[in-house]
Coordinates of C-alpha atoms in Angstrom, one line a residue:
X239 CA -24.5 52.0 -43.0
X240 CA -21.6 49.7 -44.0
X241 CA -19.7 50.8 -40.9
X242 CA -22.8 50.2 -38.7
X243 CA -23.1 46.7 -40.1
X244 CA -19.4 45.9 -39.3
X245 CA -19.8 47.1 -35.7
X246 CA -22.9 45.0 -35.2
X247 CA -21.2 41.9 -36.6
X248 CA -18.1 42.5 -34.4
X249 CA -20.4 42.8 -31.4
X250 CA -22.2 39.6 -32.3
X251 CA -18.8 37.7 -32.5
X252 CA -17.7 39.0 -29.1
X253 CA -21.0 37.9 -27.6
X254 CA -20.6 34.5 -29.1
X255 CA -17.1 34.2 -27.8
X256 CA -18.3 35.2 -24.3
X257 CA -21.1 32.6 -24.3
X258 CA -18.7 29.8 -25.4
X259 CA -16.2 30.8 -22.7
X260 CA -18.9 30.6 -20.0
X261 CA -20.1 27.3 -21.3
X262 CA -16.7 25.8 -20.7
X263 CA -16.7 26.7 -17.0
X264 CA -18.3 23.7 -15.3
X265 CA -20.0 24.1 -11.9
X266 CA -17.7 22.7 -9.1
X267 CA -18.5 19.1 -8.3
X268 CA -17.5 17.0 -5.3
X269 CA -16.8 14.1 -7.7
X270 CA -15.4 15.0 -11.1
X271 CA -13.3 13.8 -13.9
X272 CA -9.6 14.7 -13.6
X273 CA -8.6 17.9 -15.4
X274 CA -5.1 19.4 -15.6
X275 CA -5.8 21.7 -12.7
X276 CA -7.2 18.8 -10.6
X277 CA -3.9 16.9 -11.1
X278 CA -2.0 19.8 -9.6
X279 CA 0.7 18.6 -7.4
X280 CA -0.2 14.9 -7.6
X281 CA 2.7 12.6 -8.5
X282 CA 2.4 11.6 -12.1
X283 CA 3.3 8.7 -14.2
X284 CA 7.0 8.0 -13.9
X285 CA 7.1 8.9 -10.2
X286 CA 4.1 6.7 -9.3
X287 CA 5.6 3.7 -11.2
X288 CA 8.5 3.7 -8.7
X289 CA 6.3 3.6 -5.6
X290 CA 5.2 0.5 -3.7
X291 CA 1.6 -0.7 -4.4
X292 CA -0.8 -2.6 -2.3
X293 CA -3.0 -5.2 -4.0
X294 CA -6.7 -4.4 -3.2
X295 CA -7.6 -6.6 -0.2
X296 CA -10.6 -8.8 -0.7
X297 CA -11.4 -8.8 3.0
X298 CA -12.0 -5.8 5.2
X299 CA -8.5 -4.6 6.1
X300 CA -6.9 -1.7 8.0
X301 CA -4.0 -0.1 6.3
X302 CA -1.7 2.4 8.0
X303 CA -0.2 5.6 6.6
X304 CA 3.0 6.4 8.4
X305 CA 6.7 6.9 8.0
X306 CA 7.1 3.5 6.3
X307 CA 4.6 4.4 3.6
X308 CA 5.5 5.7 0.1
X309 CA 5.6 9.5 0.2
X310 CA 5.2 12.5 -2.1
X311 CA 5.2 16.2 -1.8
X312 CA 1.6 17.3 -2.6
X313 CA 2.5 21.0 -2.0
X314 CA 2.9 21.0 1.8
X315 CA 6.0 18.8 2.2
X316 CA 6.4 15.0 1.8
X317 CA 3.5 13.0 3.2
X318 CA 2.4 9.4 3.2
X319 CA 0.2 8.0 0.5
X320 CA -1.5 4.7 -0.3
X321 CA -1.5 3.3 -3.8
X322 CA -4.0 0.5 -4.2
X323 CA -3.7 -1.8 -7.2
X324 CA -7.1 -2.9 -8.5
X325 CA -7.7 -6.3 -10.1
X326 CA -8.3 -6.6 -13.8
X327 CA -11.9 -5.8 -14.4
X328 CA -14.3 -8.7 -14.8
X329 CA -17.5 -7.4 -13.1
X330 CA -19.0 -4.5 -11.2
X331 CA -17.7 -4.1 -7.6
X332 CA -17.2 -1.4 -5.0
X333 CA -14.4 -0.2 -2.8
X334 CA -15.2 1.5 0.5
X335 CA -12.4 3.5 2.2
X336 CA -12.9 4.9 5.7
X337 CA -10.5 7.2 7.6
X338 CA -10.5 6.1 11.3
X339 CA -9.8 8.9 13.8
X340 CA -6.9 8.2 16.2
X341 CA -6.4 9.4 19.8
X342 CA -3.9 12.3 20.0
X343 CA -1.9 10.6 22.8
X344 CA -1.3 11.4 26.4
X345 CA 0.0 14.8 25.7
X346 CA -3.1 15.7 23.6
X347 CA -5.9 14.0 25.6
X348 CA -8.6 16.2 24.0
X349 CA -7.4 15.8 20.4
X350 CA -8.2 13.3 17.7
X351 CA -6.4 13.0 14.3
X352 CA -7.4 11.6 11.0
X353 CA -6.5 11.4 7.3
X354 CA -8.8 13.9 5.5
X355 CA -8.8 11.7 2.4
X356 CA -8.4 12.8 -1.2
X357 CA -8.9 9.9 -3.6
X358 CA -8.0 9.7 -7.2
X359 CA -8.6 6.8 -9.6
X360 CA -5.7 6.2 -12.1
X361 CA -5.4 4.3 -15.3
X362 CA -2.6 1.8 -16.2
X363 CA -0.3 4.8 -17.1
X364 CA -1.0 6.3 -13.7
X365 CA -2.9 9.2 -15.1
X366 CA -5.9 10.5 -13.0
X367 CA -9.4 9.7 -14.3
X368 CA -11.7 10.5 -11.4
X369 CA -11.0 12.8 -8.4
X370 CA -12.8 12.8 -5.0
X371 CA -11.7 15.7 -2.8
X372 CA -12.2 15.6 1.0
X373 CA -15.4 17.6 0.7
X374 CA -17.0 14.7 -1.3
X375 CA -16.5 12.2 1.6
X376 CA -19.4 10.9 3.7
X377 CA -19.2 11.5 7.4
X378 CA -19.0 8.3 9.3
X379 CA -19.1 8.6 13.1
X380 CA -16.2 11.0 13.8
X381 CA -14.3 10.1 10.6
X382 CA -15.1 10.0 6.8
X383 CA -15.8 7.4 4.2
X384 CA -16.1 7.1 0.5
X385 CA -17.4 4.2 -1.7
X386 CA -15.9 4.0 -5.2
X387 CA -18.1 2.2 -7.7
X388 CA -16.1 0.3 -10.4
X389 CA -18.6 -0.2 -13.3
X390 CA -18.0 -1.3 -16.9
X391 CA -17.3 2.3 -17.9
X392 CA -14.5 2.4 -15.3
X393 CA -12.7 -0.8 -16.3
X394 CA -9.7 1.2 -17.4
X395 CA -9.1 2.3 -13.8
X396 CA -6.3 0.2 -12.3
X397 CA -5.2 2.1 -9.2
X398 CA -6.6 4.1 -6.3
X399 CA -4.4 6.9 -4.9
X400 CA -5.2 8.0 -1.4
X401 CA -3.6 10.8 0.6
X402 CA -4.6 13.5 3.1
X403 CA -5.7 17.0 2.7
X404 CA -3.7 19.0 5.2
X405 CA -4.9 22.6 4.7
X406 CA -8.1 22.1 6.8
X407 CA -9.2 24.0 9.9
X408 CA -9.5 21.8 13.0
X409 CA -13.1 20.7 13.7
X410 CA -14.8 20.3 17.1
X411 CA -16.5 17.0 17.7
X412 CA -18.3 15.4 20.6
X413 CA -17.7 11.8 21.6
X414 CA -20.4 10.2 23.7
X415 CA -19.6 7.3 26.0
X416 CA -22.0 5.1 28.0
X417 CA -20.9 3.9 31.4
X418 CA -22.6 1.0 33.3
X419 CA -22.2 1.2 37.1
X420 CA -23.4 -1.2 39.8
X421 CA -24.9 0.8 42.7
X422 CA -26.1 -2.0 45.1
X423 CA -29.7 -2.3 44.0
X424 CA -28.9 -2.8 40.3
X425 CA -27.0 -1.4 37.4
X426 CA -27.1 2.3 36.6
X427 CA -26.4 3.5 33.0
X428 CA -25.1 6.9 32.5
X429 CA -23.6 8.9 29.6
X430 CA -20.6 11.1 29.3
X431 CA -19.9 13.6 26.5
X432 CA -16.3 14.6 25.8
X433 CA -15.3 17.4 23.4
X434 CA -12.4 16.8 21.1
X435 CA -10.5 18.7 18.4
X436 CA -10.3 16.7 15.2
X437 CA -7.1 17.6 13.2
X438 CA -6.1 16.5 9.7
X439 CA -2.7 14.8 9.5
X440 CA -0.7 12.9 6.9
X441 CA -0.6 9.7 8.9
X442 CA -3.4 7.5 10.3
X443 CA -5.4 4.4 9.7
X444 CA -7.6 3.6 6.6
X445 CA -10.1 0.8 6.5
X446 CA -10.5 -0.7 3.1
X447 CA -13.4 -3.1 2.1
X448 CA -14.1 -4.5 -1.4
X449 CA -17.6 -5.8 -2.2
X450 CA -18.6 -7.8 -5.2
X451 CA -15.3 -9.6 -5.9
X452 CA -15.7 -12.5 -3.5
X453 CA -17.8 -15.5 -4.5
X454 CA -21.1 -15.6 -2.7
X455 CA -21.0 -17.8 0.5
X456 CA -23.2 -20.9 0.4

């Protein structure tokens, strides 16, 4: 009987350990707090302190990621990044970041490229706090957009780190264009649909817009 009791107690302990282990495995989220695995190949702390930062624009602004941008190897070779410096927190505001597709050029007439954004919010020590993978972006036309809310609980966030996810399969998109033609008796309106391949690249144009920081216009 004593041996049976010991075996039952041991089985109970193993079951408890199994339940605790499962409870620590969160469901995957498009938006999540940064964890050691999420930080992965992101540049950390001392590296980021040496990179050029861009103060958060108060007006809608287009910023380019190219060979002149700060760069880091996120696991697929050095690529451009954008490090936005947020103002000291005084009130709630939002930052919307959109990736604008670019024409592939004369040699790639049926191709569009874009920065498949990954966004991380960082504290004053450049440690990640929130992580937004590309899968968490909202589709906007043929590109993608994300609005970051800076609330009182986020007042320790001082930087936004944006770079592109490169390990994505090309997507097929259709771009519609309206043509207006004069045909003698009046104007004729017609439409043309063009198919494009949308490819993720490390360079492109980001549109940044902050709302809630500017005084209300009279």
